[in-house]
Amino acid sequence: MADSMMSKAATMEIPINSNGDSRNLAEDDSLEQAAKIQWSLREKDLQQVMVSGPNLNETSIVSGGYGGTTEGIIPTSSIKGSNMHHASSNSSMMAEEATRGVAVEKFDIMKKWGLNTYKCTKQMISERFGRGSRTVDLELEAQIEVLRETKRKYENVLHLARALTNHFYSMVQTQHALGDTFADLSQKSPELRDEFGYNAETQKLLCKNGETLLGAINFFVSSINTLVNKTMEDTLMTIKMYENARLEFDAYRADLEELNMGPRDAVTMARIEAAQQQYQIHKDKYERLRSDVTIKLKFLEENKVKVMHKQLLLFHNAISAYFAGNQQQLEQTLKQFNIKLKPPGADKPSWLEEQ
């Protein structure tokens, strides 16, 4: 009996032929059709995947297997967008931090500059009204004052030498025009041909000697200009830096002395230590620039004596030879100092361009 029941159940679950009850046949057909539909859907999905292939922008991460429910699906496009958003956010944060760092650095520089300016201004006012003390190197200060006075006098020599050059150039140009006029009249006035001819030759000779003298004076002016406006000016620039360093040194020295006279609590001791460091920094700077000024003053004095010895000798020999009418000595003076004149075909006022 049990065997007959198992045989009947097996026959009902897996139909082999069309024999049997019509109701069972309808159920079997419906089950077979459902299975075919499900298989066709799966085959269609599989073909679509095989043809199109996975797209990185559209691929999904499925939590429940292929063909499952859409719950738990995370599009990779959203992951990519999130990563890009984080990257752009990080870059903007880094740029903002860099900008903030630059701003803080500039603020610190402005703060230090303002504090230094305040201290130096305070020290300058104190010195001017006789309430503050200043560091003085008497020997060096005297040398600096001598240099400034020497520069003023040499500037006056330069001004006068340029005026002489301009006036003498005008005279040479007048002699040149006068010589041309005499030569023309010599050709057109037979009765005075010799007299006009002599004067024309004289003016031309004077004009030639005058151009030679102008070359010597122009060389003199150029050398004095270099000495005054370059060599001396460079030393005076170093002196100006030295005087600023002296003012800063005295300002921080006075600040340290003021702190040392106050109470000695923890806050004040920290300020004293910081002031001591600044004092030492500005002291080293002041001493270094003082040494630079001393060396430059020494070399400037040696250079000034050498240059002026040569230029004064040139000026004297050239002027004396010209007004003595000694053309040979005048030309020899220019050769002695290696002064070369431009050829006669060159532009006449070219020497003024060197001023």
PDB file of C-alpha atoms in Angstrom, residues 42-327:
ATOM      1  CA  ARG A  42      17.179  34.940 -17.925  1.00  0.00           C
ATOM      2  CA  GLU A  43      18.541  34.098 -21.384  1.00  0.00           C
ATOM      3  CA  LYS A  44      17.523  37.547 -22.688  1.00  0.00           C
ATOM      4  CA  ASP A  45      19.256  39.296 -19.760  1.00  0.00           C
ATOM      5  CA  LEU A  46      22.355  37.209 -20.283  1.00  0.00           C
ATOM      6  CA  GLN A  47      22.490  38.042 -24.002  1.00  0.00           C
ATOM      7  CA  GLN A  48      22.088  41.735 -23.251  1.00  0.00           C
ATOM      8  CA  VAL A  49      24.986  41.621 -20.823  1.00  0.00           C
ATOM      9  CA  MET A  50      27.116  39.688 -23.313  1.00  0.00           C
ATOM     10  CA  VAL A  51      26.392  42.136 -26.147  1.00  0.00           C
ATOM     11  CA  SER A  52      26.586  45.450 -24.365  1.00  0.00           C
ATOM     12  CA  GLY A  53      29.260  44.562 -21.858  1.00  0.00           C
ATOM     13  CA  PRO A  54      29.648  46.231 -18.456  1.00  0.00           C
ATOM     14  CA  ASN A  55      29.815  50.052 -18.404  1.00  0.00           C
ATOM     15  CA  LEU A  56      31.862  51.490 -15.590  1.00  0.00           C
ATOM     16  CA  ASN A  57      29.554  54.442 -15.285  1.00  0.00           C
ATOM     17  CA  GLU A  58      26.447  52.230 -15.104  1.00  0.00           C
ATOM     18  CA  THR A  59      27.749  49.126 -13.339  1.00  0.00           C
ATOM     19  CA  SER A  60      26.001  48.446 -10.038  1.00  0.00           C
ATOM     20  CA  ILE A  61      27.087  46.606  -6.973  1.00  0.00           C
ATOM     21  CA  VAL A  62      24.255  44.227  -6.137  1.00  0.00           C
ATOM     22  CA  SER A  63      23.875  42.877  -2.648  1.00  0.00           C
ATOM     23  CA  GLY A  64      21.441  40.090  -3.436  1.00  0.00           C
ATOM     24  CA  GLY A  65      22.886  38.395  -6.549  1.00  0.00           C
ATOM     25  CA  TYR A  66      21.996  38.791 -10.231  1.00  0.00           C
ATOM     26  CA  GLY A  67      18.325  39.222 -10.977  1.00  0.00           C
ATOM     27  CA  GLY A  68      17.504  39.915  -7.341  1.00  0.00           C
ATOM     28  CA  THR A  69      15.641  42.858  -5.958  1.00  0.00           C
ATOM     29  CA  THR A  70      16.930  46.384  -6.457  1.00  0.00           C
ATOM     30  CA  GLU A  71      17.323  46.983  -2.748  1.00  0.00           C
ATOM     31  CA  GLY A  72      20.988  47.397  -1.766  1.00  0.00           C
ATOM     32  CA  ILE A  73      22.151  48.414  -5.282  1.00  0.00           C
ATOM     33  CA  ILE A  74      24.845  51.154  -5.194  1.00  0.00           C
ATOM     34  CA  PRO A  75      25.603  52.808  -8.588  1.00  0.00           C
ATOM     35  CA  THR A  76      29.354  53.204  -9.192  1.00  0.00           C
ATOM     36  CA  SER A  77      28.677  56.611 -10.768  1.00  0.00           C
ATOM     37  CA  SER A  78      27.685  57.888  -7.366  1.00  0.00           C
ATOM     38  CA  ILE A  79      30.924  56.472  -5.920  1.00  0.00           C
ATOM     39  CA  LYS A  80      32.975  58.226  -8.626  1.00  0.00           C
ATOM     40  CA  GLY A  81      31.172  61.497  -8.086  1.00  0.00           C
ATOM     41  CA  SER A  82      31.737  61.226  -4.355  1.00  0.00           C
ATOM     42  CA  ASN A  83      35.464  60.638  -4.857  1.00  0.00           C
ATOM     43  CA  MET A  84      35.722  63.615  -7.219  1.00  0.00           C
ATOM     44  CA  HIS A  85      33.868  65.753  -4.725  1.00  0.00           C
ATOM     45  CA  HIS A  86      36.274  64.719  -1.955  1.00  0.00           C
ATOM     46  CA  ALA A  87      39.308  65.373  -4.221  1.00  0.00           C
ATOM     47  CA  SER A  88      38.088  68.839  -5.191  1.00  0.00           C
ATOM     48  CA  SER A  89      37.254  69.547  -1.568  1.00  0.00           C
ATOM     49  CA  ASN A  90      40.758  68.506  -0.475  1.00  0.00           C
ATOM     50  CA  SER A  91      42.424  70.622  -3.184  1.00  0.00           C
ATOM     51  CA  SER A  92      40.346  73.649  -2.245  1.00  0.00           C
ATOM     52  CA  MET A  93      41.222  73.125   1.415  1.00  0.00           C
ATOM     53  CA  MET A  94      44.936  72.888   0.550  1.00  0.00           C
ATOM     54  CA  ALA A  95      44.733  76.070  -1.548  1.00  0.00           C
ATOM     55  CA  GLU A  96      42.920  77.830   1.260  1.00  0.00           C
ATOM     56  CA  GLU A  97      45.544  76.723   3.791  1.00  0.00           C
ATOM     57  CA  ALA A  98      48.355  77.913   1.482  1.00  0.00           C
ATOM     58  CA  THR A  99      46.660  81.288   1.055  1.00  0.00           C
ATOM     59  CA  ARG A 100      46.165  81.553   4.785  1.00  0.00           C
ATOM     60  CA  GLY A 101      49.845  80.706   5.343  1.00  0.00           C
ATOM     61  CA  VAL A 102      50.985  83.441   2.941  1.00  0.00           C
ATOM     62  CA  ALA A 103      48.676  85.930   4.611  1.00  0.00           C
ATOM     63  CA  VAL A 104      50.006  85.016   8.051  1.00  0.00           C
ATOM     64  CA  GLU A 105      53.594  85.353   6.826  1.00  0.00           C
ATOM     65  CA  LYS A 106      52.897  88.788   5.352  1.00  0.00           C
ATOM     66  CA  PHE A 107      51.167  89.832   8.534  1.00  0.00           C
ATOM     67  CA  ASP A 108      54.191  88.777  10.590  1.00  0.00           C
ATOM     68  CA  ILE A 109      56.500  90.751   8.273  1.00  0.00           C
ATOM     69  CA  MET A 110      54.310  93.837   8.572  1.00  0.00           C
ATOM     70  CA  LYS A 111      54.149  93.396  12.322  1.00  0.00           C
ATOM     71  CA  LYS A 112      57.938  93.204  12.644  1.00  0.00           C
ATOM     72  CA  TRP A 113      58.389  96.166  10.303  1.00  0.00           C
ATOM     73  CA  GLY A 114      55.879  98.249  12.263  1.00  0.00           C
ATOM     74  CA  LEU A 115      57.518  97.381  15.596  1.00  0.00           C
ATOM     75  CA  ASN A 116      60.976  98.193  14.241  1.00  0.00           C
ATOM     76  CA  THR A 117      59.752 101.495  12.767  1.00  0.00           C
ATOM     77  CA  TYR A 118      58.141 102.449  16.048  1.00  0.00           C
ATOM     78  CA  LYS A 119      61.291 101.755  18.044  1.00  0.00           C
ATOM     79  CA  CYS A 120      63.524 103.644  15.577  1.00  0.00           C
ATOM     80  CA  THR A 121      61.164 106.627  15.452  1.00  0.00           C
ATOM     81  CA  LYS A 122      61.034 106.728  19.226  1.00  0.00           C
ATOM     82  CA  GLN A 123      64.831 106.620  19.411  1.00  0.00           C
ATOM     83  CA  MET A 124      65.189 109.345  16.774  1.00  0.00           C
ATOM     84  CA  ILE A 125      62.808 111.678  18.620  1.00  0.00           C
ATOM     85  CA  SER A 126      64.575 110.992  21.907  1.00  0.00           C
ATOM     86  CA  GLU A 127      67.948 111.850  20.377  1.00  0.00           C
ATOM     87  CA  ARG A 128      66.604 114.992  18.739  1.00  0.00           C
ATOM     88  CA  PHE A 129      65.195 116.317  21.988  1.00  0.00           C
ATOM     89  CA  GLY A 130      68.244 115.286  24.008  1.00  0.00           C
ATOM     90  CA  ARG A 131      66.503 112.641  26.099  1.00  0.00           C
ATOM     91  CA  GLY A 132      68.099 109.571  24.530  1.00  0.00           C
ATOM     92  CA  SER A 133      71.710 108.462  24.209  1.00  0.00           C
ATOM     93  CA  ARG A 134      73.351 107.478  20.938  1.00  0.00           C
ATOM     94  CA  THR A 135      76.414 105.444  20.029  1.00  0.00           C
ATOM     95  CA  VAL A 136      79.144 107.668  18.569  1.00  0.00           C
ATOM     96  CA  ASP A 137      82.404 106.746  16.861  1.00  0.00           C
ATOM     97  CA  LEU A 138      84.177 110.101  16.860  1.00  0.00           C
ATOM     98  CA  GLU A 139      86.940 109.147  14.437  1.00  0.00           C
ATOM     99  CA  LEU A 140      84.574 107.566  11.942  1.00  0.00           C
ATOM    100  CA  GLU A 141      82.075 110.427  12.193  1.00  0.00           C
ATOM    101  CA  ALA A 142      84.856 112.909  11.425  1.00  0.00           C
ATOM    102  CA  GLN A 143      85.907 110.922   8.335  1.00  0.00           C
ATOM    103  CA  ILE A 144      82.314 110.785   7.130  1.00  0.00           C
ATOM    104  CA  GLU A 145      81.917 114.538   7.514  1.00  0.00           C
ATOM    105  CA  VAL A 146      85.155 115.123   5.586  1.00  0.00           C
ATOM    106  CA  LEU A 147      83.886 112.912   2.773  1.00  0.00           C
ATOM    107  CA  ARG A 148      80.595 114.802   2.524  1.00  0.00           C
ATOM    108  CA  GLU A 149      82.412 118.136   2.438  1.00  0.00           C
ATOM    109  CA  THR A 150      84.828 116.821  -0.191  1.00  0.00           C
ATOM    110  CA  LYS A 151      81.947 115.602  -2.317  1.00  0.00           C
ATOM    111  CA  ARG A 152      80.290 119.030  -2.201  1.00  0.00           C
ATOM    112  CA  LYS A 153      83.518 120.712  -3.331  1.00  0.00           C
ATOM    113  CA  TYR A 154      84.128 118.201  -6.103  1.00  0.00           C
ATOM    114  CA  GLU A 155      80.553 118.670  -7.313  1.00  0.00           C
ATOM    115  CA  ASN A 156      81.324 122.378  -7.609  1.00  0.00           C
ATOM    116  CA  VAL A 157      84.487 121.617  -9.615  1.00  0.00           C
ATOM    117  CA  LEU A 158      82.450 119.353 -11.868  1.00  0.00           C
ATOM    118  CA  HIS A 159      79.824 122.033 -12.395  1.00  0.00           C
ATOM    119  CA  LEU A 160      82.442 124.658 -13.306  1.00  0.00           C
ATOM    120  CA  ALA A 161      84.332 122.277 -15.608  1.00  0.00           C
ATOM    121  CA  ARG A 162      81.111 121.508 -17.494  1.00  0.00           C
ATOM    122  CA  ALA A 163      80.379 125.233 -17.813  1.00  0.00           C
ATOM    123  CA  LEU A 164      83.893 125.802 -19.175  1.00  0.00           C
ATOM    124  CA  THR A 165      83.421 122.987 -21.657  1.00  0.00           C
ATOM    125  CA  ASN A 166      80.134 124.398 -22.917  1.00  0.00           C
ATOM    126  CA  HIS A 167      81.534 127.920 -23.309  1.00  0.00           C
ATOM    127  CA  PHE A 168      84.711 126.706 -24.967  1.00  0.00           C
ATOM    128  CA  TYR A 169      82.738 124.523 -27.345  1.00  0.00           C
ATOM    129  CA  SER A 170      80.729 127.572 -28.396  1.00  0.00           C
ATOM    130  CA  MET A 171      83.969 129.494 -28.982  1.00  0.00           C
ATOM    131  CA  VAL A 172      85.414 126.692 -31.105  1.00  0.00           C
ATOM    132  CA  GLN A 173      82.250 126.576 -33.183  1.00  0.00           C
ATOM    133  CA  THR A 174      82.478 130.348 -33.665  1.00  0.00           C
ATOM    134  CA  GLN A 175      86.133 130.105 -34.730  1.00  0.00           C
ATOM    135  CA  HIS A 176      85.218 127.377 -37.183  1.00  0.00           C
ATOM    136  CA  ALA A 177      82.480 129.550 -38.746  1.00  0.00           C
ATOM    137  CA  LEU A 178      84.767 132.573 -38.778  1.00  0.00           C
ATOM    138  CA  GLY A 179      87.520 130.637 -40.545  1.00  0.00           C
ATOM    139  CA  ASP A 180      85.069 129.470 -43.220  1.00  0.00           C
ATOM    140  CA  THR A 181      83.904 133.047 -43.736  1.00  0.00           C
ATOM    141  CA  PHE A 182      87.469 134.356 -44.085  1.00  0.00           C
ATOM    142  CA  ALA A 183      88.275 131.654 -46.606  1.00  0.00           C
ATOM    143  CA  ASP A 184      85.209 132.522 -48.659  1.00  0.00           C
ATOM    144  CA  LEU A 185      86.059 136.228 -48.630  1.00  0.00           C
ATOM    145  CA  SER A 186      89.615 135.412 -49.639  1.00  0.00           C
ATOM    146  CA  GLN A 187      88.270 133.851 -52.814  1.00  0.00           C
ATOM    147  CA  LYS A 188      85.873 136.726 -53.533  1.00  0.00           C
ATOM    148  CA  SER A 189      88.132 139.685 -52.582  1.00  0.00           C
ATOM    149  CA  PRO A 190      91.309 139.651 -54.713  1.00  0.00           C
ATOM    150  CA  GLU A 191      92.622 142.860 -53.184  1.00  0.00           C
ATOM    151  CA  LEU A 192      92.462 141.292 -49.646  1.00  0.00           C
ATOM    152  CA  ARG A 193      93.129 137.711 -50.575  1.00  0.00           C
ATOM    153  CA  ASP A 194      96.306 137.345 -48.535  1.00  0.00           C
ATOM    154  CA  GLU A 195      94.943 139.062 -45.434  1.00  0.00           C
ATOM    155  CA  PHE A 196      91.743 136.980 -45.414  1.00  0.00           C
ATOM    156  CA  GLY A 197      93.812 133.888 -46.136  1.00  0.00           C
ATOM    157  CA  TYR A 198      96.117 134.411 -43.144  1.00  0.00           C
ATOM    158  CA  ASN A 199      93.195 134.900 -40.806  1.00  0.00           C
ATOM    159  CA  ALA A 200      91.370 131.903 -42.214  1.00  0.00           C
ATOM    160  CA  GLU A 201      94.393 129.651 -41.572  1.00  0.00           C
ATOM    161  CA  THR A 202      94.809 131.052 -38.061  1.00  0.00           C
ATOM    162  CA  GLN A 203      91.161 130.421 -37.152  1.00  0.00           C
ATOM    163  CA  LYS A 204      91.297 126.904 -38.546  1.00  0.00           C
ATOM    164  CA  LEU A 205      94.428 126.164 -36.522  1.00  0.00           C
ATOM    165  CA  LEU A 206      92.826 127.580 -33.392  1.00  0.00           C
ATOM    166  CA  CYS A 207      89.728 125.523 -34.101  1.00  0.00           C
ATOM    167  CA  LYS A 208      91.785 122.346 -34.442  1.00  0.00           C
ATOM    168  CA  ASN A 209      93.687 123.028 -31.228  1.00  0.00           C
ATOM    169  CA  GLY A 210      90.413 123.921 -29.506  1.00  0.00           C
ATOM    170  CA  GLU A 211      88.902 120.551 -30.470  1.00  0.00           C
ATOM    171  CA  THR A 212      91.977 118.843 -29.063  1.00  0.00           C
ATOM    172  CA  LEU A 213      91.639 120.791 -25.824  1.00  0.00           C
ATOM    173  CA  LEU A 214      87.926 119.951 -25.681  1.00  0.00           C
ATOM    174  CA  GLY A 215      88.829 116.272 -25.834  1.00  0.00           C
ATOM    175  CA  ALA A 216      91.158 116.693 -22.843  1.00  0.00           C
ATOM    176  CA  ILE A 217      88.625 118.712 -20.828  1.00  0.00           C
ATOM    177  CA  ASN A 218      85.871 116.242 -21.642  1.00  0.00           C
ATOM    178  CA  PHE A 219      88.032 113.391 -20.344  1.00  0.00           C
ATOM    179  CA  PHE A 220      88.673 115.394 -17.177  1.00  0.00           C
ATOM    180  CA  VAL A 221      84.933 116.012 -16.685  1.00  0.00           C
ATOM    181  CA  SER A 222      84.059 112.353 -17.282  1.00  0.00           C
ATOM    182  CA  SER A 223      86.616 111.149 -14.720  1.00  0.00           C
ATOM    183  CA  ILE A 224      85.464 113.641 -12.070  1.00  0.00           C
ATOM    184  CA  ASN A 225      81.845 112.672 -12.720  1.00  0.00           C
ATOM    185  CA  THR A 226      82.671 108.986 -12.156  1.00  0.00           C
ATOM    186  CA  LEU A 227      84.546 109.773  -8.960  1.00  0.00           C
ATOM    187  CA  VAL A 228      81.785 111.972  -7.516  1.00  0.00           C
ATOM    188  CA  ASN A 229      78.567 110.311  -8.688  1.00  0.00           C
ATOM    189  CA  LYS A 230      79.641 106.673  -8.599  1.00  0.00           C
ATOM    190  CA  THR A 231      82.596 106.028  -6.321  1.00  0.00           C
ATOM    191  CA  MET A 232      81.766 108.565  -3.626  1.00  0.00           C
ATOM    192  CA  GLU A 233      78.045 107.923  -3.938  1.00  0.00           C
ATOM    193  CA  ASP A 234      78.561 104.197  -3.409  1.00  0.00           C
ATOM    194  CA  THR A 235      80.485 104.888  -0.207  1.00  0.00           C
ATOM    195  CA  LEU A 236      77.796 107.311   0.968  1.00  0.00           C
ATOM    196  CA  MET A 237      75.139 104.637   0.383  1.00  0.00           C
ATOM    197  CA  THR A 238      77.067 102.290   2.656  1.00  0.00           C
ATOM    198  CA  ILE A 239      77.343 105.113   5.203  1.00  0.00           C
ATOM    199  CA  LYS A 240      73.572 105.593   5.064  1.00  0.00           C
ATOM    200  CA  MET A 241      73.053 101.889   5.772  1.00  0.00           C
ATOM    201  CA  TYR A 242      75.527 102.164   8.636  1.00  0.00           C
ATOM    202  CA  GLU A 243      73.655 105.133  10.143  1.00  0.00           C
ATOM    203  CA  ASN A 244      70.337 103.265   9.918  1.00  0.00           C
ATOM    204  CA  ALA A 245      71.925 100.253  11.582  1.00  0.00           C
ATOM    205  CA  ARG A 246      73.296 102.530  14.321  1.00  0.00           C
ATOM    206  CA  LEU A 247      69.820 103.942  14.946  1.00  0.00           C
ATOM    207  CA  GLU A 248      68.283 100.454  15.150  1.00  0.00           C
ATOM    208  CA  PHE A 249      71.052  99.286  17.467  1.00  0.00           C
ATOM    209  CA  ASP A 250      70.504 102.191  19.836  1.00  0.00           C
ATOM    210  CA  ALA A 251      66.725 101.685  19.721  1.00  0.00           C
ATOM    211  CA  TYR A 252      66.969  98.030  20.766  1.00  0.00           C
ATOM    212  CA  ARG A 253      69.680  98.861  23.282  1.00  0.00           C
ATOM    213  CA  ALA A 254      67.399 101.429  24.926  1.00  0.00           C
ATOM    214  CA  ASP A 255      64.534  98.929  24.892  1.00  0.00           C
ATOM    215  CA  LEU A 256      66.680  96.310  26.634  1.00  0.00           C
ATOM    216  CA  GLU A 257      67.874  98.814  29.234  1.00  0.00           C
ATOM    217  CA  GLU A 258      64.278  99.831  29.951  1.00  0.00           C
ATOM    218  CA  LEU A 259      63.228  96.210  30.457  1.00  0.00           C
ATOM    219  CA  ASN A 260      66.180  95.523  32.744  1.00  0.00           C
ATOM    220  CA  MET A 261      65.075  98.380  35.001  1.00  0.00           C
ATOM    221  CA  GLY A 262      61.588  96.868  35.452  1.00  0.00           C
ATOM    222  CA  PRO A 263      60.324  93.955  37.578  1.00  0.00           C
ATOM    223  CA  ARG A 264      61.716  90.453  37.074  1.00  0.00           C
ATOM    224  CA  ASP A 265      58.623  88.269  36.808  1.00  0.00           C
ATOM    225  CA  ALA A 266      58.220  85.374  34.375  1.00  0.00           C
ATOM    226  CA  VAL A 267      56.631  87.453  31.633  1.00  0.00           C
ATOM    227  CA  THR A 268      59.256  90.191  31.904  1.00  0.00           C
ATOM    228  CA  MET A 269      62.106  87.673  31.858  1.00  0.00           C
ATOM    229  CA  ALA A 270      60.778  86.216  28.608  1.00  0.00           C
ATOM    230  CA  ARG A 271      60.571  89.696  27.114  1.00  0.00           C
ATOM    231  CA  ILE A 272      64.109  90.471  28.323  1.00  0.00           C
ATOM    232  CA  GLU A 273      65.431  87.315  26.669  1.00  0.00           C
ATOM    233  CA  ALA A 274      63.749  88.196  23.372  1.00  0.00           C
ATOM    234  CA  ALA A 275      65.040  91.782  23.617  1.00  0.00           C
ATOM    235  CA  GLN A 276      68.539  90.473  24.315  1.00  0.00           C
ATOM    236  CA  GLN A 277      68.437  88.399  21.131  1.00  0.00           C
ATOM    237  CA  GLN A 278      67.274  91.354  19.037  1.00  0.00           C
ATOM    238  CA  TYR A 279      69.923  93.549  20.636  1.00  0.00           C
ATOM    239  CA  GLN A 280      72.663  91.087  19.712  1.00  0.00           C
ATOM    240  CA  ILE A 281      71.397  90.791  16.124  1.00  0.00           C
ATOM    241  CA  HIS A 282      71.402  94.560  15.584  1.00  0.00           C
ATOM    242  CA  LYS A 283      74.725  94.932  17.365  1.00  0.00           C
ATOM    243  CA  ASP A 284      76.355  92.477  14.953  1.00  0.00           C
ATOM    244  CA  LYS A 285      74.786  94.283  12.002  1.00  0.00           C
ATOM    245  CA  TYR A 286      75.983  97.655  13.265  1.00  0.00           C
ATOM    246  CA  GLU A 287      79.560  96.451  13.812  1.00  0.00           C
ATOM    247  CA  ARG A 288      79.677  94.770  10.394  1.00  0.00           C
ATOM    248  CA  LEU A 289      78.541  97.925   8.594  1.00  0.00           C
ATOM    249  CA  ARG A 290      80.930 100.072  10.613  1.00  0.00           C
ATOM    250  CA  SER A 291      83.779  97.860   9.437  1.00  0.00           C
ATOM    251  CA  ASP A 292      82.518  98.128   5.833  1.00  0.00           C
ATOM    252  CA  VAL A 293      82.415 101.921   6.046  1.00  0.00           C
ATOM    253  CA  THR A 294      85.925 102.100   7.458  1.00  0.00           C
ATOM    254  CA  ILE A 295      87.318  99.935   4.647  1.00  0.00           C
ATOM    255  CA  LYS A 296      85.451 101.845   1.914  1.00  0.00           C
ATOM    256  CA  LEU A 297      86.616 105.202   3.248  1.00  0.00           C
ATOM    257  CA  LYS A 298      90.202 103.991   3.160  1.00  0.00           C
ATOM    258  CA  PHE A 299      89.994 102.715  -0.414  1.00  0.00           C
ATOM    259  CA  LEU A 300      88.072 105.791  -1.517  1.00  0.00           C
ATOM    260  CA  GLU A 301      90.798 108.091  -0.240  1.00  0.00           C
ATOM    261  CA  GLU A 302      93.472 106.120  -2.076  1.00  0.00           C
ATOM    262  CA  ASN A 303      91.434 106.062  -5.285  1.00  0.00           C
ATOM    263  CA  LYS A 304      90.635 109.774  -5.037  1.00  0.00           C
ATOM    264  CA  VAL A 305      94.307 110.749  -4.720  1.00  0.00           C
ATOM    265  CA  LYS A 306      95.294 108.538  -7.658  1.00  0.00           C
ATOM    266  CA  VAL A 307      92.503 109.781  -9.947  1.00  0.00           C
ATOM    267  CA  MET A 308      92.877 113.465  -9.092  1.00  0.00           C
ATOM    268  CA  HIS A 309      96.661 113.381  -9.473  1.00  0.00           C
ATOM    269  CA  LYS A 310      96.259 112.129 -13.050  1.00  0.00           C
ATOM    270  CA  GLN A 311      93.343 114.386 -13.981  1.00  0.00           C
ATOM    271  CA  LEU A 312      94.804 117.597 -12.537  1.00  0.00           C
ATOM    272  CA  LEU A 313      98.075 116.970 -14.388  1.00  0.00           C
ATOM    273  CA  LEU A 314      96.159 116.428 -17.618  1.00  0.00           C
ATOM    274  CA  PHE A 315      94.086 119.576 -17.156  1.00  0.00           C
ATOM    275  CA  HIS A 316      97.142 121.723 -16.416  1.00  0.00           C
ATOM    276  CA  ASN A 317      99.240 120.442 -19.311  1.00  0.00           C
ATOM    277  CA  ALA A 318      96.427 120.714 -21.833  1.00  0.00           C
ATOM    278  CA  ILE A 319      95.392 124.249 -20.842  1.00  0.00           C
ATOM    279  CA  SER A 320      98.983 125.461 -20.751  1.00  0.00           C
ATOM    280  CA  ALA A 321      99.835 123.987 -24.151  1.00  0.00           C
ATOM    281  CA  TYR A 322      96.729 125.408 -25.792  1.00  0.00           C
ATOM    282  CA  PHE A 323      97.115 128.981 -24.586  1.00  0.00           C
ATOM    283  CA  ALA A 324     100.870 128.876 -25.311  1.00  0.00           C
ATOM    284  CA  GLY A 325     100.038 127.929 -28.866  1.00  0.00           C
ATOM    285  CA  ASN A 326     102.119 124.767 -28.598  1.00  0.00           C
ATOM    286  CA  GLN A 327     100.201 122.350 -30.789  1.00  0.00           C
TER     287      GLN A 327
END
